[in-house]
PDB file of C-alpha atoms and ligand atoms in Angstrom:
ATOM      1  CA  MET A  10      11.802  15.380  28.777  1.00 57.00           C
ATOM      2  CA  GLY A  11       8.824  16.353  30.859  1.00 61.00           C
ATOM      3  CA  VAL A  12       5.560  14.481  30.719  1.00 68.00           C
ATOM      4  CA  ASP A  13       5.669  11.305  28.671  1.00 71.00           C
ATOM      5  CA  VAL A  14       2.633  11.594  26.418  1.00 69.00           C
ATOM      6  CA  PRO A  15       2.161   8.466  24.312  1.00 68.00           C
ATOM      7  CA  GLU A  16       2.210   9.323  20.623  1.00 77.00           C
ATOM      8  CA  GLU A  17      -0.950   8.753  18.637  1.00 88.00           C
ATOM      9  CA  PRO A  18      -0.455   5.997  16.055  1.00 96.00           C
ATOM     10  CA  LEU A  19      -0.629   7.050  12.390  1.00 97.00           C
ATOM     11  CA  ILE A  20      -3.493   4.591  11.786  1.00 98.00           C
ATOM     12  CA  ARG A  21      -5.979   3.446  14.406  1.00 98.00           C
ATOM     13  CA  ILE A  22      -8.694   0.939  13.542  1.00 98.00           C
ATOM     14  CA  GLU A  23     -11.583   0.479  15.987  1.00 98.00           C
ATOM     15  CA  ASP A  24     -13.907  -2.541  15.840  1.00 98.00           C
ATOM     16  CA  LEU A  25     -14.009  -2.412  12.048  1.00 98.00           C
ATOM     17  CA  ARG A  26     -16.598  -4.501  10.216  1.00 98.00           C
ATOM     18  CA  ARG A  27     -17.441  -5.032   6.564  1.00 98.00           C
ATOM     19  CA  GLU A  28     -20.358  -7.306   5.721  1.00 98.00           C
ATOM     20  CA  PHE A  29     -21.393  -8.348   2.233  1.00 98.00           C
ATOM     21  CA  VAL A  30     -24.987  -9.442   1.814  1.00 96.00           C
ATOM     22  CA  MET A  31     -25.254 -12.199  -0.792  1.00 92.00           C
ATOM     23  CA  GLY A  32     -28.892 -13.213  -1.182  1.00 94.00           C
ATOM     24  CA  ASP A  33     -29.908 -14.494   2.243  1.00 94.00           C
ATOM     25  CA  GLN A  34     -26.276 -14.936   3.330  1.00 96.00           C
ATOM     26  CA  VAL A  35     -24.117 -12.426   5.128  1.00 96.00           C
ATOM     27  CA  VAL A  36     -20.354 -12.666   4.557  1.00 97.00           C
ATOM     28  CA  ARG A  37     -18.441 -11.038   7.386  1.00 98.00           C
ATOM     29  CA  ALA A  38     -15.246 -10.245   5.432  1.00 98.00           C
ATOM     30  CA  VAL A  39     -13.860  -8.017   8.200  1.00 98.00           C
ATOM     31  CA  ASP A  40     -15.398  -9.040  11.486  1.00 98.00           C
ATOM     32  CA  GLY A  41     -14.397  -6.702  14.287  1.00 98.00           C
ATOM     33  CA  ILE A  42     -10.765  -5.698  13.831  1.00 98.00           C
ATOM     34  CA  THR A  43      -9.055  -3.341  16.259  1.00 98.00           C
ATOM     35  CA  ALA A  44      -5.432  -2.484  15.493  1.00 97.00           C
ATOM     36  CA  SER A  45      -3.040   0.379  15.089  1.00 97.00           C
ATOM     37  CA  VAL A  46      -0.038   1.164  12.924  1.00 97.00           C
ATOM     38  CA  ASP A  47       2.718   3.564  13.928  1.00 97.00           C
ATOM     39  CA  ALA A  48       4.291   5.981  11.486  1.00 97.00           C
ATOM     40  CA  GLY A  49       7.284   4.317   9.857  1.00 96.00           C
ATOM     41  CA  GLU A  50       6.143   0.723  10.202  1.00 96.00           C
ATOM     42  CA  PHE A  51       6.254  -1.745   7.318  1.00 96.00           C
ATOM     43  CA  LEU A  52       3.327  -3.951   8.178  1.00 97.00           C
ATOM     44  CA  ALA A  53       2.746  -7.294   6.474  1.00 96.00           C
ATOM     45  CA  VAL A  54      -0.891  -8.416   6.614  1.00 97.00           C
ATOM     46  CA  MET A  55      -0.975 -12.173   6.224  1.00 96.00           C
ATOM     47  CA  GLY A  56      -3.550 -14.928   6.241  1.00 94.00           C
ATOM     48  CA  PRO A  57      -5.168 -17.554   4.049  1.00 93.00           C
ATOM     49  CA  SER A  58      -7.191 -16.713   0.968  1.00 93.00           C
ATOM     50  CA  GLY A  59     -10.587 -15.284   1.945  1.00 95.00           C
ATOM     51  CA  SER A  60      -9.469 -14.159   5.415  1.00 96.00           C
ATOM     52  CA  GLY A  61     -10.307 -10.510   4.684  1.00 97.00           C
ATOM     53  CA  LYS A  62      -6.894  -9.075   3.832  1.00 97.00           C
ATOM     54  CA  SER A  63      -7.897  -7.220   0.668  1.00 97.00           C
ATOM     55  CA  THR A  64     -11.134  -5.987   2.201  1.00 98.00           C
ATOM     56  CA  LEU A  65      -9.218  -4.557   5.157  1.00 98.00           C
ATOM     57  CA  LEU A  66      -6.735  -2.867   2.821  1.00 98.00           C
ATOM     58  CA  TYR A  67      -9.485  -1.331   0.659  1.00 98.00           C
ATOM     59  CA  LEU A  68     -11.232  -0.002   3.758  1.00 98.00           C
ATOM     60  CA  LEU A  69      -7.953   1.522   4.934  1.00 98.00           C
ATOM     61  CA  GLY A  70      -7.424   3.117   1.539  1.00 97.00           C
ATOM     62  CA  GLY A  71     -10.921   4.535   1.296  1.00 97.00           C
ATOM     63  CA  LEU A  72     -11.716   2.355  -1.748  1.00 96.00           C
ATOM     64  CA  ASP A  73     -14.526   0.569   0.094  1.00 96.00           C
ATOM     65  CA  ARG A  74     -16.919   1.510   2.872  1.00 96.00           C
ATOM     66  CA  ALA A  75     -17.063  -0.125   6.271  1.00 98.00           C
ATOM     67  CA  THR A  76     -20.347  -1.438   7.638  1.00 98.00           C
ATOM     68  CA  SER A  77     -19.353  -0.102  11.052  1.00 98.00           C
ATOM     69  CA  GLY A  78     -16.344   0.903  13.088  1.00 98.00           C
ATOM     70  CA  GLU A  79     -13.784   3.670  12.835  1.00 98.00           C
ATOM     71  CA  ILE A  80     -10.529   4.237  10.993  1.00 98.00           C
ATOM     72  CA  TRP A  81      -8.445   7.152  12.207  1.00 98.00           C
ATOM     73  CA  VAL A  82      -5.599   8.219   9.930  1.00 97.00           C
ATOM     74  CA  ASP A  83      -3.381  11.094  10.911  1.00 93.00           C
ATOM     75  CA  GLY A  84      -6.072  12.494  13.202  1.00 92.00           C
ATOM     76  CA  ARG A  85      -8.947  12.166  10.724  1.00 95.00           C
ATOM     77  CA  GLU A  86     -11.775   9.607  10.860  1.00 97.00           C
ATOM     78  CA  ILE A  87     -12.373   8.278   7.352  1.00 97.00           C
ATOM     79  CA  VAL A  88     -15.342   5.869   7.648  1.00 97.00           C
ATOM     80  CA  SER A  89     -17.601   8.893   8.101  1.00 96.00           C
ATOM     81  CA  LEU A  90     -16.234  10.878   5.142  1.00 97.00           C
ATOM     82  CA  ASP A  91     -18.417  11.545   2.098  1.00 96.00           C
ATOM     83  CA  GLU A  92     -17.241  10.675  -1.449  1.00 95.00           C
ATOM     84  CA  ASN A  93     -15.396  13.960  -1.927  1.00 95.00           C
ATOM     85  CA  GLY A  94     -13.747  13.663   1.443  1.00 96.00           C
ATOM     86  CA  LEU A  95     -12.651  10.112   0.635  1.00 96.00           C
ATOM     87  CA  ALA A  96     -11.244  11.102  -2.763  1.00 94.00           C
ATOM     88  CA  ASP A  97      -9.306  13.893  -1.091  1.00 94.00           C
ATOM     89  CA  TYR A  98      -8.041  11.485   1.590  1.00 96.00           C
ATOM     90  CA  ARG A  99      -6.850   8.956  -1.014  1.00 96.00           C
ATOM     91  CA  ARG A 100      -5.066  11.631  -3.014  1.00 94.00           C
ATOM     92  CA  ARG A 101      -3.347  13.215  -0.031  1.00 93.00           C
ATOM     93  CA  GLU A 102      -2.391  10.272   2.088  1.00 96.00           C
ATOM     94  CA  ILE A 103      -2.292   7.036   0.095  1.00 97.00           C
ATOM     95  CA  GLY A 104      -0.301   5.426  -2.690  1.00 97.00           C
ATOM     96  CA  PHE A 105      -1.702   2.129  -3.996  1.00 98.00           C
ATOM     97  CA  ILE A 106       0.110  -0.874  -5.446  1.00 98.00           C
ATOM     98  CA  PHE A 107      -1.793  -3.878  -6.817  1.00 96.00           C
ATOM     99  CA  GLN A 108      -0.958  -7.447  -7.801  1.00 95.00           C
ATOM    100  CA  SER A 109      -1.644  -6.831 -11.490  1.00 94.00           C
ATOM    101  CA  PHE A 110       0.051  -3.410 -11.649  1.00 95.00           C
ATOM    102  CA  PHE A 111      -2.945  -1.606 -13.279  1.00 96.00           C
ATOM    103  CA  LEU A 112      -0.793   0.521 -15.554  1.00 97.00           C
ATOM    104  CA  ILE A 113      -2.463   2.269 -18.470  1.00 97.00           C
ATOM    105  CA  PRO A 114      -1.307   0.277 -21.531  1.00 97.00           C
ATOM    106  CA  THR A 115      -1.341   3.169 -24.018  1.00 97.00           C
ATOM    107  CA  MET A 116       0.874   5.367 -21.831  1.00 98.00           C
ATOM    108  CA  THR A 117       4.645   5.324 -21.395  1.00 98.00           C
ATOM    109  CA  ALA A 118       6.194   4.618 -18.007  1.00 98.00           C
ATOM    110  CA  ALA A 119       6.723   8.359 -17.468  1.00 98.00           C
ATOM    111  CA  GLN A 120       3.113   9.178 -18.438  1.00 98.00           C
ATOM    112  CA  ASN A 121       1.796   6.490 -16.078  1.00 98.00           C
ATOM    113  CA  VAL A 122       3.798   7.945 -13.202  1.00 98.00           C
ATOM    114  CA  ALA A 123       2.685  11.494 -14.036  1.00 98.00           C
ATOM    115  CA  PHE A 124      -0.987  10.470 -14.330  1.00 96.00           C
ATOM    116  CA  PRO A 125      -2.005  11.018 -10.661  1.00 95.00           C
ATOM    117  CA  MET A 126      -0.441  14.486 -10.821  1.00 96.00           C
ATOM    118  CA  VAL A 127      -3.028  15.518 -13.423  1.00 92.00           C
ATOM    119  CA  PHE A 128      -5.782  15.245 -10.807  1.00 88.00           C
ATOM    120  CA  ALA A 129      -3.828  16.906  -8.040  1.00 92.00           C
ATOM    121  CA  GLN A 130      -3.105  20.299  -9.540  1.00 89.00           C
ATOM    122  CA  VAL A 131       0.594  19.611  -9.957  1.00 95.00           C
ATOM    123  CA  PRO A 132       1.766  22.309 -12.406  1.00 96.00           C
ATOM    124  CA  VAL A 133       2.243  20.870 -15.907  1.00 96.00           C
ATOM    125  CA  ALA A 134       5.904  21.848 -16.041  1.00 97.00           C
ATOM    126  CA  GLU A 135       6.649  19.882 -12.868  1.00 97.00           C
ATOM    127  CA  ARG A 136       4.989  16.622 -13.877  1.00 97.00           C
ATOM    128  CA  GLU A 137       7.532  15.148 -16.269  1.00 97.00           C
ATOM    129  CA  PRO A 138      10.676  16.004 -14.271  1.00 98.00           C
ATOM    130  CA  ARG A 139       9.045  14.582 -11.158  1.00 98.00           C
ATOM    131  CA  ALA A 140       8.007  11.400 -13.005  1.00 98.00           C
ATOM    132  CA  LEU A 141      11.516  10.947 -14.399  1.00 98.00           C
ATOM    133  CA  ALA A 142      13.088  11.397 -10.960  1.00 98.00           C
ATOM    134  CA  LEU A 143      10.698   8.797  -9.510  1.00 98.00           C
ATOM    135  CA  LEU A 144      11.489   6.312 -12.279  1.00 98.00           C
ATOM    136  CA  GLU A 145      15.178   6.900 -11.606  1.00 98.00           C
ATOM    137  CA  ARG A 146      14.458   6.239  -7.918  1.00 97.00           C
ATOM    138  CA  VAL A 147      12.971   2.819  -8.673  1.00 97.00           C
ATOM    139  CA  GLY A 148      15.800   1.871 -11.030  1.00 97.00           C
ATOM    140  CA  LEU A 149      14.038   2.509 -14.339  1.00 97.00           C
ATOM    141  CA  GLY A 150      15.808   5.649 -15.500  1.00 97.00           C
ATOM    142  CA  ASP A 151      16.533   3.926 -18.815  1.00 97.00           C
ATOM    143  CA  ARG A 152      12.951   2.778 -19.463  1.00 97.00           C
ATOM    144  CA  VAL A 153      10.945   5.987 -19.168  1.00 98.00           C
ATOM    145  CA  ARG A 154       9.602   5.908 -22.755  1.00 98.00           C
ATOM    146  CA  HIS A 155       8.658   2.234 -22.666  1.00 98.00           C
ATOM    147  CA  ARG A 156       5.033   1.151 -22.561  1.00 98.00           C
ATOM    148  CA  PRO A 157       3.847  -1.531 -20.105  1.00 98.00           C
ATOM    149  CA  THR A 158       3.879  -4.287 -22.778  1.00 97.00           C
ATOM    150  CA  GLU A 159       7.544  -3.483 -23.427  1.00 98.00           C
ATOM    151  CA  LEU A 160       8.445  -4.023 -19.763  1.00 98.00           C
ATOM    152  CA  SER A 161       8.869  -7.165 -17.653  1.00 97.00           C
ATOM    153  CA  GLY A 162       6.505  -7.840 -14.749  1.00 97.00           C
ATOM    154  CA  GLY A 163       9.082  -6.638 -12.231  1.00 97.00           C
ATOM    155  CA  GLN A 164       9.671  -3.460 -14.233  1.00 98.00           C
ATOM    156  CA  GLN A 165       5.922  -2.833 -14.471  1.00 98.00           C
ATOM    157  CA  GLN A 166       5.630  -3.170 -10.699  1.00 98.00           C
ATOM    158  CA  ARG A 167       8.488  -0.664 -10.324  1.00 98.00           C
ATOM    159  CA  VAL A 168       6.550   1.782 -12.505  1.00 98.00           C
ATOM    160  CA  ALA A 169       3.509   1.182 -10.290  1.00 98.00           C
ATOM    161  CA  ILE A 170       5.623   1.926  -7.196  1.00 98.00           C
ATOM    162  CA  ALA A 171       6.887   5.149  -8.798  1.00 98.00           C
ATOM    163  CA  ARG A 172       3.279   6.077  -9.586  1.00 98.00           C
ATOM    164  CA  ALA A 173       2.266   5.309  -5.986  1.00 98.00           C
ATOM    165  CA  LEU A 174       4.932   7.803  -4.873  1.00 98.00           C
ATOM    166  CA  ALA A 175       3.827  10.485  -7.356  1.00 97.00           C
ATOM    167  CA  LEU A 176       1.951  12.620  -4.826  1.00 97.00           C
ATOM    168  CA  ASP A 177       4.370  12.013  -1.970  1.00 96.00           C
ATOM    169  CA  PRO A 178       2.000   9.938   0.199  1.00 97.00           C
ATOM    170  CA  LYS A 179       2.651   9.146   3.854  1.00 97.00           C
ATOM    171  CA  ILE A 180       1.159   5.678   3.433  1.00 98.00           C
ATOM    172  CA  ILE A 181       1.661   3.003   0.780  1.00 98.00           C
ATOM    173  CA  LEU A 182      -0.955   0.242   0.582  1.00 98.00           C
ATOM    174  CA  ALA A 183      -0.006  -2.830  -1.433  1.00 98.00           C
ATOM    175  CA  ASP A 184      -2.286  -5.780  -2.285  1.00 97.00           C
ATOM    176  CA  GLU A 185      -0.197  -8.873  -3.098  1.00 96.00           C
ATOM    177  CA  PRO A 186       2.543  -6.784  -4.746  1.00 97.00           C
ATOM    178  CA  THR A 187       4.598  -9.877  -5.605  1.00 96.00           C
ATOM    179  CA  GLY A 188       1.653 -12.121  -6.526  1.00 95.00           C
ATOM    180  CA  ASN A 189       2.379 -12.042 -10.280  1.00 94.00           C
ATOM    181  CA  LEU A 190       6.168 -12.186 -10.004  1.00 95.00           C
ATOM    182  CA  ASP A 191       8.732 -14.984  -9.775  1.00 95.00           C
ATOM    183  CA  THR A 192      10.566 -15.449  -6.464  1.00 93.00           C
ATOM    184  CA  LYS A 193      13.695 -13.486  -7.351  1.00 94.00           C
ATOM    185  CA  THR A 194      11.801 -10.553  -8.878  1.00 95.00           C
ATOM    186  CA  GLY A 195       9.398 -10.605  -5.935  1.00 94.00           C
ATOM    187  CA  ALA A 196      12.335 -10.322  -3.530  1.00 92.00           C
ATOM    188  CA  GLU A 197      13.659  -7.320  -5.490  1.00 94.00           C
ATOM    189  CA  ILE A 198      10.270  -5.619  -5.226  1.00 95.00           C
ATOM    190  CA  MET A 199      10.134  -6.312  -1.457  1.00 94.00           C
ATOM    191  CA  GLN A 200      13.655  -4.895  -1.159  1.00 93.00           C
ATOM    192  CA  LEU A 201      12.542  -1.743  -2.975  1.00 96.00           C
ATOM    193  CA  LEU A 202       9.481  -1.369  -0.735  1.00 96.00           C
ATOM    194  CA  ALA A 203      11.666  -1.825   2.354  1.00 95.00           C
ATOM    195  CA  GLN A 204      13.946   0.898   0.985  1.00 94.00           C
ATOM    196  CA  VAL A 205      11.028   3.269   0.395  1.00 96.00           C
ATOM    197  CA  ASN A 206       9.930   2.540   3.964  1.00 96.00           C
ATOM    198  CA  LEU A 207      13.300   2.933   5.632  1.00 93.00           C
ATOM    199  CA  GLU A 208      14.925   5.681   3.564  1.00 93.00           C
ATOM    200  CA  GLU A 209      11.851   7.842   3.004  1.00 94.00           C
ATOM    201  CA  GLY A 210      10.026   7.028   6.225  1.00 94.00           C
ATOM    202  CA  ARG A 211       6.820   6.059   4.464  1.00 97.00           C
ATOM    203  CA  THR A 212       4.471   3.726   6.283  1.00 98.00           C
ATOM    204  CA  ILE A 213       3.696   0.579   4.299  1.00 98.00           C
ATOM    205  CA  VAL A 214       0.877  -1.907   4.722  1.00 98.00           C
ATOM    206  CA  ALA A 215       1.345  -4.870   2.391  1.00 97.00           C
ATOM    207  CA  VAL A 216      -1.201  -7.658   2.132  1.00 96.00           C
ATOM    208  CA  THR A 217       0.326 -10.908   1.009  1.00 90.00           C
ATOM    209  CA  HIS A 218       0.456 -14.628   1.391  1.00 81.00           C
ATOM    210  CA  ASP A 219       4.106 -14.500   0.298  1.00 83.00           C
ATOM    211  CA  ALA A 220       5.868 -15.609   3.503  1.00 85.00           C
ATOM    212  CA  SER A 221       9.151 -13.974   2.413  1.00 86.00           C
ATOM    213  CA  VAL A 222       7.620 -10.546   3.178  1.00 89.00           C
ATOM    214  CA  THR A 223       8.468 -11.222   6.819  1.00 88.00           C
ATOM    215  CA  ASP A 224      12.146 -10.834   5.843  1.00 91.00           C
ATOM    216  CA  TYR A 225      11.521  -7.167   4.977  1.00 93.00           C
ATOM    217  CA  ALA A 226       8.634  -5.993   7.145  1.00 94.00           C
ATOM    218  CA  THR A 227       8.817  -4.652  10.709  1.00 94.00           C
ATOM    219  CA  ARG A 228       5.688  -6.454  11.899  1.00 96.00           C
ATOM    220  CA  SER A 229       3.168  -8.982  10.652  1.00 96.00           C
ATOM    221  CA  LEU A 230      -0.545  -9.001  11.406  1.00 97.00           C
ATOM    222  CA  HIS A 231      -2.323 -12.291  10.861  1.00 96.00           C
ATOM    223  CA  LEU A 232      -5.957 -12.558   9.839  1.00 97.00           C
ATOM    224  CA  LEU A 233      -8.285 -15.532  10.087  1.00 97.00           C
ATOM    225  CA  ASP A 234     -11.969 -15.368   9.080  1.00 97.00           C
ATOM    226  CA  GLY A 235     -11.997 -11.579   9.295  1.00 98.00           C
ATOM    227  CA  HIS A 236     -10.427 -11.561  12.766  1.00 97.00           C
ATOM    228  CA  LEU A 237      -6.968 -10.585  13.899  1.00 97.00           C
ATOM    229  CA  SER A 238      -5.260 -13.765  15.109  1.00 95.00           C
ATOM    230  CA  ASP A 239      -1.716 -12.589  15.808  1.00 94.00           C
ATOM    231  CA  SER A 240       0.782  -9.706  15.626  1.00 94.00           C
ATOM    232  CA  VAL A 241       4.510 -10.526  15.371  1.00 93.00           C
ATOM    233  CA  GLU A 242       7.462  -8.118  15.616  1.00 93.00           C
ATOM    234  CA  LEU A 243      10.061  -8.737  12.884  1.00 91.00           C
ATOM    235  CA  ASP A 244      13.645  -7.653  12.321  1.00 82.00           C
ATOM    236  CA  ARG A 245      13.793  -7.327   8.491  1.00 75.00           C
ATOM    237  CA  HIS A 246      17.004  -9.328   8.490  1.00 69.00           C
ATOM    238  CA  ARG A 247      17.016 -10.042   4.731  1.00 68.00           C
ATOM    239  CA  TYR A 248      16.825  -6.329   3.975  1.00 69.00           C
ATOM    240  CA  TYR A 249      19.913  -5.596   6.077  1.00 70.00           C
ATOM    241  CA  GLN A 250      21.698  -8.700   4.858  1.00 70.00           C
ATOM    242  CA  LYS A 251      21.298  -7.547   1.280  1.00 64.00           C
ATOM    243  CA  ALA A 252      22.043  -3.902   2.085  1.00 58.00           C
ATOM    244  CA  GLU A 253      25.411  -4.902   3.554  1.00 53.00           C
ATOM    245  CA  LEU A 254      26.552  -6.758   0.435  1.00 42.00           C
TER     246      LEU A 254
HETATM  247  P1  ADP B  14      -8.374 -12.132   1.003  1.00 77.40           P
HETATM  248  O1  ADP B  14      -7.862 -10.885   0.366  1.00 77.40           O
HETATM  249  O2  ADP B  14      -7.786 -12.417   2.348  1.00 77.40           O
HETATM  250  O3  ADP B  14      -8.235 -13.327   0.111  1.00 77.40           O
HETATM  251  P2  ADP B  14     -10.969 -10.845   0.753  1.00 77.40           P
HETATM  252  O4  ADP B  14     -10.871  -9.648   1.610  1.00 77.40           O
HETATM  253  O5  ADP B  14     -10.838 -10.657  -0.715  1.00 77.40           O
HETATM  254  O6  ADP B  14      -9.933 -11.959   1.272  1.00 77.40           O
HETATM  255  O7  ADP B  14     -12.373 -11.567   1.018  1.00 77.40           O
HETATM  256  C1  ADP B  14     -12.842 -11.886   2.322  1.00 77.40           C
HETATM  257  C2  ADP B  14     -14.214 -12.512   2.215  1.00 77.40           C
HETATM  258  O8  ADP B  14     -15.153 -11.554   1.753  1.00 77.40           O
HETATM  259  C3  ADP B  14     -14.294 -13.672   1.236  1.00 77.40           C
HETATM  260  O9  ADP B  14     -15.163 -14.635   1.757  1.00 77.40           O
HETATM  261  C4  ADP B  14     -14.850 -13.046  -0.006  1.00 77.40           C
HETATM  262  O10 ADP B  14     -15.553 -13.977  -0.784  1.00 77.40           O
HETATM  263  C5  ADP B  14     -15.768 -11.968   0.545  1.00 77.40           C
HETATM  264  N1  ADP B  14     -15.873 -10.794  -0.342  1.00 77.40           N
HETATM  265  C6  ADP B  14     -14.888  -9.932  -0.656  1.00 77.40           C
HETATM  266  N2  ADP B  14     -15.322  -8.953  -1.483  1.00 77.40           N
HETATM  267  C7  ADP B  14     -16.644  -9.212  -1.684  1.00 77.40           C
HETATM  268  C8  ADP B  14     -17.669  -8.565  -2.448  1.00 77.40           C
HETATM  269  N3  ADP B  14     -17.445  -7.450  -3.134  1.00 77.40           N
HETATM  270  N4  ADP B  14     -18.910  -9.128  -2.425  1.00 77.40           N
HETATM  271  C9  ADP B  14     -19.140 -10.243  -1.721  1.00 77.40           C
HETATM  272  N5  ADP B  14     -18.233 -10.892  -0.980  1.00 77.40           N
HETATM  273  C10 ADP B  14     -16.999 -10.395  -0.967  1.00 77.40           C
HETATM  274 MG1   MG B  15      -6.933 -10.573  -1.495  1.00 77.40          MG
END
């Protein structure tokens, strides 16, 4: 009703650039990207190896610094933040998932999931119950005392997803989340991410060259040589197909 004010996207990227200077060569990994992501999208970032996907994701997550440009997330510009501001941004807004899981090998699944809570002033008594509930959520309720080496790749990625959810982030950033998994396990992980997106309303940006991601995502962005080459709306048909079984 009333005046139709367009809603501000959750993420807005303005002419973003990241250059790496290698001797007398300049690599333009991200070379002038302008894009936005609405709250609730599951965005697949696709493109050949070396096209700038990971660099873009790390800039979005505040793990790397842009050479120029702006990234607005939830009303805050993050390229201009100092180290403390960036750390605070990562903790509050972002959950990360990586290709090689990055679990701490000496810790159990539950301890890995609780780990981010240690740095976020979550009261000690709340950490374990919250970690157990998250492991239950990702289907690992019966593996909470296992260490990473005692878990399959798919199970380790589930632990990593639970850990990414530990501080209740609005945004999940995933870099090749199925890159170390076989096709079937990869599809199960995509299904879980789609569920986290749809059921919990979290915004997901997943970088991948796994074409099957387009069966689960709501949109794909395509990169080529650090540029945006295409944006395609998707209908996540595999997710619904499976959900109806
Ligand atoms: P993708 O994830 O799509 O495979 P990347 O974002 O990892 O691509 O890399 C994009 C380009 O930037 C590549 O040419 C890569 O070699 C270069 N690059 C990425 N990170 C660095 C770095 N830390 N130092 C120098 N060059 C880098
Ligand atoms: Mg990459």
